[in-house]
Coordinates of C-alpha atoms in Angstrom, one line a residue:
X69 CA 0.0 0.0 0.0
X70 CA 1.3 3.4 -0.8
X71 CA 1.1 6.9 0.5
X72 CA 1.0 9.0 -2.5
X73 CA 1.6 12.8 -2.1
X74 CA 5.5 12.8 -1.9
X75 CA 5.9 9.4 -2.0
X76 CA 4.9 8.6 -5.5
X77 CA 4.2 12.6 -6.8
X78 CA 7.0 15.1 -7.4
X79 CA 6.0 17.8 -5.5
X80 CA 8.9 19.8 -6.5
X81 CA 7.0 21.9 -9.5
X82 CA 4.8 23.6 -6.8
X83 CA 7.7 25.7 -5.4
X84 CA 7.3 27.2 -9.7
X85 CA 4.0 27.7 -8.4
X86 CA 4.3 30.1 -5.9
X87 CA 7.2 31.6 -7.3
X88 CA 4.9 32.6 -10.3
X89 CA 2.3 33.5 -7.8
X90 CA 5.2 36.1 -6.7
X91 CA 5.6 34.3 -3.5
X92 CA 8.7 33.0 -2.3
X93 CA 9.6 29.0 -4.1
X94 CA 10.1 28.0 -0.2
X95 CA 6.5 28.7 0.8
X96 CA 5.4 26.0 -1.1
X97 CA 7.1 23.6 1.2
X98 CA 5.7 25.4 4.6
X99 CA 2.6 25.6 2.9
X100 CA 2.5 21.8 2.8
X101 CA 3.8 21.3 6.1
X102 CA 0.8 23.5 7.4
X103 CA -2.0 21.3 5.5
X104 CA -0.5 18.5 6.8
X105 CA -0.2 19.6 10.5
X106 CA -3.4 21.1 10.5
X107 CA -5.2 18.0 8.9
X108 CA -3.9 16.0 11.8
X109 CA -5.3 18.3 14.2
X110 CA -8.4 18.2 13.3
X111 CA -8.2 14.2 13.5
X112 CA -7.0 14.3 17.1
X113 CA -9.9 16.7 17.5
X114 CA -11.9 13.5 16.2
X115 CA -12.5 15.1 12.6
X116 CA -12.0 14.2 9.6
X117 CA -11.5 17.4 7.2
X118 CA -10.8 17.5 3.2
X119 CA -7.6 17.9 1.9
X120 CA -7.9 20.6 -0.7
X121 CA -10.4 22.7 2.0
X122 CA -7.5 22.6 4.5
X123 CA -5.3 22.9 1.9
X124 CA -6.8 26.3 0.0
X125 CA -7.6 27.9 3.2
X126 CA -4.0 27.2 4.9
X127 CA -2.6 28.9 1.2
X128 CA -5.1 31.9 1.8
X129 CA -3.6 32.5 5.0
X130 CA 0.2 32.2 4.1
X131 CA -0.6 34.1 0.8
X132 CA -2.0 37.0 3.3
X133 CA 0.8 37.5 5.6
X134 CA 3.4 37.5 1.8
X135 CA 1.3 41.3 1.5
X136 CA 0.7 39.8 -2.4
X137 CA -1.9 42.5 -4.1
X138 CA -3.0 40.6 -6.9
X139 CA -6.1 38.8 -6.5
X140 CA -5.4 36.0 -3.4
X141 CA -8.4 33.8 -4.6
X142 CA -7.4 33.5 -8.2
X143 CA -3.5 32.8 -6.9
X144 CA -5.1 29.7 -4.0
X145 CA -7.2 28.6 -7.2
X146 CA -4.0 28.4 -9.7
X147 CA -1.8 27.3 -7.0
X148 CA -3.9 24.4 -6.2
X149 CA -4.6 23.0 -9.6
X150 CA -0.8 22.6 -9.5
X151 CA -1.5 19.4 -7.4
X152 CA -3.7 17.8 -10.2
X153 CA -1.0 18.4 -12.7
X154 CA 1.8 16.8 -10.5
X155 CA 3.6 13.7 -12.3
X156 CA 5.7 10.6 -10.4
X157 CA 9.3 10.5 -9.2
X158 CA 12.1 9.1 -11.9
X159 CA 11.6 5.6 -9.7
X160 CA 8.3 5.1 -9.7
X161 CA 7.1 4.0 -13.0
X162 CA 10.0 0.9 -12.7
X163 CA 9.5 -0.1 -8.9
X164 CA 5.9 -0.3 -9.1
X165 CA 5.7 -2.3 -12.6
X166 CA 8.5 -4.9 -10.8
X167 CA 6.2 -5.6 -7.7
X168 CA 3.1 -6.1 -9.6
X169 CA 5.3 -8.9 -12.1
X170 CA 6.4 -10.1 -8.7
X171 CA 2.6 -11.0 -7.8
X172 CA 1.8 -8.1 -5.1
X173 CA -1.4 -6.5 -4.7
X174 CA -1.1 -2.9 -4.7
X175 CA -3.2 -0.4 -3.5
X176 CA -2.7 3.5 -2.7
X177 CA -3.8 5.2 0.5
X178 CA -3.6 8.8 0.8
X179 CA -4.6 12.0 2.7
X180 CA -5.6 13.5 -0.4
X181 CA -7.9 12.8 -2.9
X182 CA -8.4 9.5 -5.5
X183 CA -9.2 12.1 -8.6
X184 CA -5.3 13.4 -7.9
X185 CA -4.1 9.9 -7.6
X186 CA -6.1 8.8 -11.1
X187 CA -4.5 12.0 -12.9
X188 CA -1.2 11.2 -11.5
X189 CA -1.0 7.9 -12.9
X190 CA -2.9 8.1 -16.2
X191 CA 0.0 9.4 -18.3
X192 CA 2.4 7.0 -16.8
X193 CA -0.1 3.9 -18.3
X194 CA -0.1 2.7 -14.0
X195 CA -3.5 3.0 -13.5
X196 CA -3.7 -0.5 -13.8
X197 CA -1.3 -1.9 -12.2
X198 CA -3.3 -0.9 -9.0
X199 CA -6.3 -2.4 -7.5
X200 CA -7.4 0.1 -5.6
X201 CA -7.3 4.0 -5.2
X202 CA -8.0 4.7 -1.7
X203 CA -8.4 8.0 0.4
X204 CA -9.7 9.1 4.1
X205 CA -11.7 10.9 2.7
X206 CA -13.8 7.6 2.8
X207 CA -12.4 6.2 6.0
X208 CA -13.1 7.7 9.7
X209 CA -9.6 9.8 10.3
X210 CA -6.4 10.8 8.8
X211 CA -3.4 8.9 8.2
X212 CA -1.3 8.5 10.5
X213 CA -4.9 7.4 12.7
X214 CA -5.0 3.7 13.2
X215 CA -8.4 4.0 11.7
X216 CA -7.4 5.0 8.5
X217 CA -5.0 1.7 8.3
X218 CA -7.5 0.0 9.0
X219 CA -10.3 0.7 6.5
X220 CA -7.5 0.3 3.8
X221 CA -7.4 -2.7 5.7
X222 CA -10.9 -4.5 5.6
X223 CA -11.7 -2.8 1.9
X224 CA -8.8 -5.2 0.6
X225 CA -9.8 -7.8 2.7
X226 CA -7.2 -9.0 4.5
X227 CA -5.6 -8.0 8.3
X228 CA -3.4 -4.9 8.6
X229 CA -0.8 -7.7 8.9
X230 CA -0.7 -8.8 5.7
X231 CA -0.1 -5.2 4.2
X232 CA 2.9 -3.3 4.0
X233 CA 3.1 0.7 3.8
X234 CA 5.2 2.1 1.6
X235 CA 6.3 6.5 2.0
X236 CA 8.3 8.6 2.2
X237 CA 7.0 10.1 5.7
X238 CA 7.9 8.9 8.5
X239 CA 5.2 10.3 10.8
X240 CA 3.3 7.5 8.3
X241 CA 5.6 4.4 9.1
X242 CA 5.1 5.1 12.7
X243 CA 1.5 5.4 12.3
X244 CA 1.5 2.1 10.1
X245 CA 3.6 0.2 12.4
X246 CA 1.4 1.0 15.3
X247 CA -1.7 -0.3 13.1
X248 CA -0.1 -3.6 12.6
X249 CA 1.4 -3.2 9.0
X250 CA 4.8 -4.0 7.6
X251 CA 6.5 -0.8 6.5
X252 CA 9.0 -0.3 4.0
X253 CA 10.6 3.7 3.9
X254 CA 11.9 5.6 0.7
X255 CA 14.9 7.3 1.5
X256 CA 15.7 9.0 -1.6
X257 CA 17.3 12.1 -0.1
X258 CA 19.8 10.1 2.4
X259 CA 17.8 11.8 5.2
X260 CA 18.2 11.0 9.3
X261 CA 15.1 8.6 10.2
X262 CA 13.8 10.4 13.4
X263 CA 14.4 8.4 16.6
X264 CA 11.2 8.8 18.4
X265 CA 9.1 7.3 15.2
X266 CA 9.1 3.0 15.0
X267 CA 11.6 2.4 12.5
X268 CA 10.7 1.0 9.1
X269 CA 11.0 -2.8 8.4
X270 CA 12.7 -1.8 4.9
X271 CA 14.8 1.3 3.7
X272 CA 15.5 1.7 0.6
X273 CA 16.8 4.6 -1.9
X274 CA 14.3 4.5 -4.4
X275 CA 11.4 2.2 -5.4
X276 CA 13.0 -0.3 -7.6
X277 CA 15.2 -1.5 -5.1
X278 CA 12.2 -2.5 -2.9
X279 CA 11.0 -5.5 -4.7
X280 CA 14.6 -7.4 -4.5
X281 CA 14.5 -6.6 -0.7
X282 CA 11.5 -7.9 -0.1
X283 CA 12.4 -11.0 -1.6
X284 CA 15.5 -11.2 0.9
X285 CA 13.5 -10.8 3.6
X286 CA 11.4 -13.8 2.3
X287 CA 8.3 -11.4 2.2
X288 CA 6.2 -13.6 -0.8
X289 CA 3.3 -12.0 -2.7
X290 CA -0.4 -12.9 -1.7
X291 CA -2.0 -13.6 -5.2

C-alpha cells in the first residue's frame, strides 16, 4: 500500500507555483507542512477534514501575511490546480511495474484525494497496475490514525498484517507500524530517520530496489 503525495508525486513543480504567484519558491514547502499539521489536528480533535479545503484555506492564509496585491483567490485557485497536474518521481514508473510482475497486490492510500491519484498515474499507463485508489476521505480519520490503516485494511480484505506501507513520511511508518502493518521507507534524499518514530521494516533509496528486498527478507506475494 502506498502513500502518495510525496511518496509517488513530485512535488517539487509547486515551489514554480508560488514563485509565479510572486511568492517565495520556499513557501510552497511550509505551505504543505501547514496542510498536513493542520489535517492531523483536526483528527485528534476527532474530525475528519478534506484535503484541498485545508489545503486552499492554509494557502489563503500564508498568501496573506506574503502582503501579495493581486487577487489572493485566483493565486489559491492556480496554485492548487498545481496538485492535479503533479507527475511521479524518476523511480516510480519501474518499482511499481517490478512488484506487480512479482505477484503483489497494490493499493494507494492517501490524505488527499483518488481524482489526484487517477491524474497522476494516467499518463504513466499505471493505473492498472493498482487495484485500488483509496483516500480518508472515505475512512473515519487521517493517516497516521489507526483507523485510517484500518479501513484500507478491511476494503482489501485482508488483516493490517498482511499489508505493507510504503512513503516517504515517516510520521506515516510510525502510524503504520502501530496499526499492525509491515513498513517499508523511501529514503531518496539520504535523510536521518527520526528516533522517536518505530523504525521501518525496509529502507530503501528508491522504489525499484524494494522488490529485491523484499524477496530477501522472504516477504512472498499474496495472489
Amino acid at each position: 500500500m502506498f502513500d502518495v503525495n510525496e511518496t509517488l508525486s513530485d512535488m517539487s513543480p509547486m515551489a514554480d507555483r508560488f514563485a509565479e504567484a510572486g511568492a517565495p519558491a520556499e513557501l510552497a514547502q511550509i505551505w504543505f507542512t501547514t496542510l498536513l499539521r493542520d489535517g492531523f489536528a483536526i483528527t485528534a480533535a476527532g474530525g475528519n477534514g478534506g484535503f484541498a479545503e485545508i489545503g486552499a484555506e492554509a494557502l489563503r492564509v500564508l498568501l496573506a501575511r506574503t502582503g501579495i496585491a493581486a487577487d489572493p483567490e485566483s493565486l489559491v485557485e492556480r496554485i492548487m490546480a498545481g496538485l492535479a497536474g503533479l507527475g511521479l518521481h524518476p523511480d516510480v514508473e519501474a518499482g511499481v511495474r517490478e512488484l506487480r510482475s512479482a505477484g503483489y497486490r497494490l493499493v494507494t492510500l492517501t490524505n488527499g484525494s483518488v481524482q489526484v491519484a487517477e491524474k497522476l498515474f494516467g499518463p504513466a499507463g499505471l493505473r492498472g497496475q493498482f487495484e485500488r485508489l483509496l483516500s480518508v476521505e472515505d475512512a473515519p480519520s487521517w493517516k497516521p490514525a489507526r483507523a485510517a490503516y484500518d479501513y484500507a485494511a478491511a476494503v482489501c480484505g485482508v488483516a493490517p498484517e498482511q499489508m505493507l506501507l510504503v512513503a516517504v513520511h515517516p510520521w506515516d511508518i510510525h502510524g503504520a507500524a502501530h496499526a499492525g502493518l509491515s513498513t517499508a521507507w523511501i529514503n531518496r534524499t539520504g535523510a536521518r530517520y527520526p528516533a522517536y518514530f518505530a523504525s521501518p521494516d525496509f529502507t530503501v533509496a528508491s522504489l525499484p530496489e524494494l522488490p529485491a528486498a523484499l524477496g530477501r527478507a522472504g516477504v512472498g506475494a499474496v495472489l
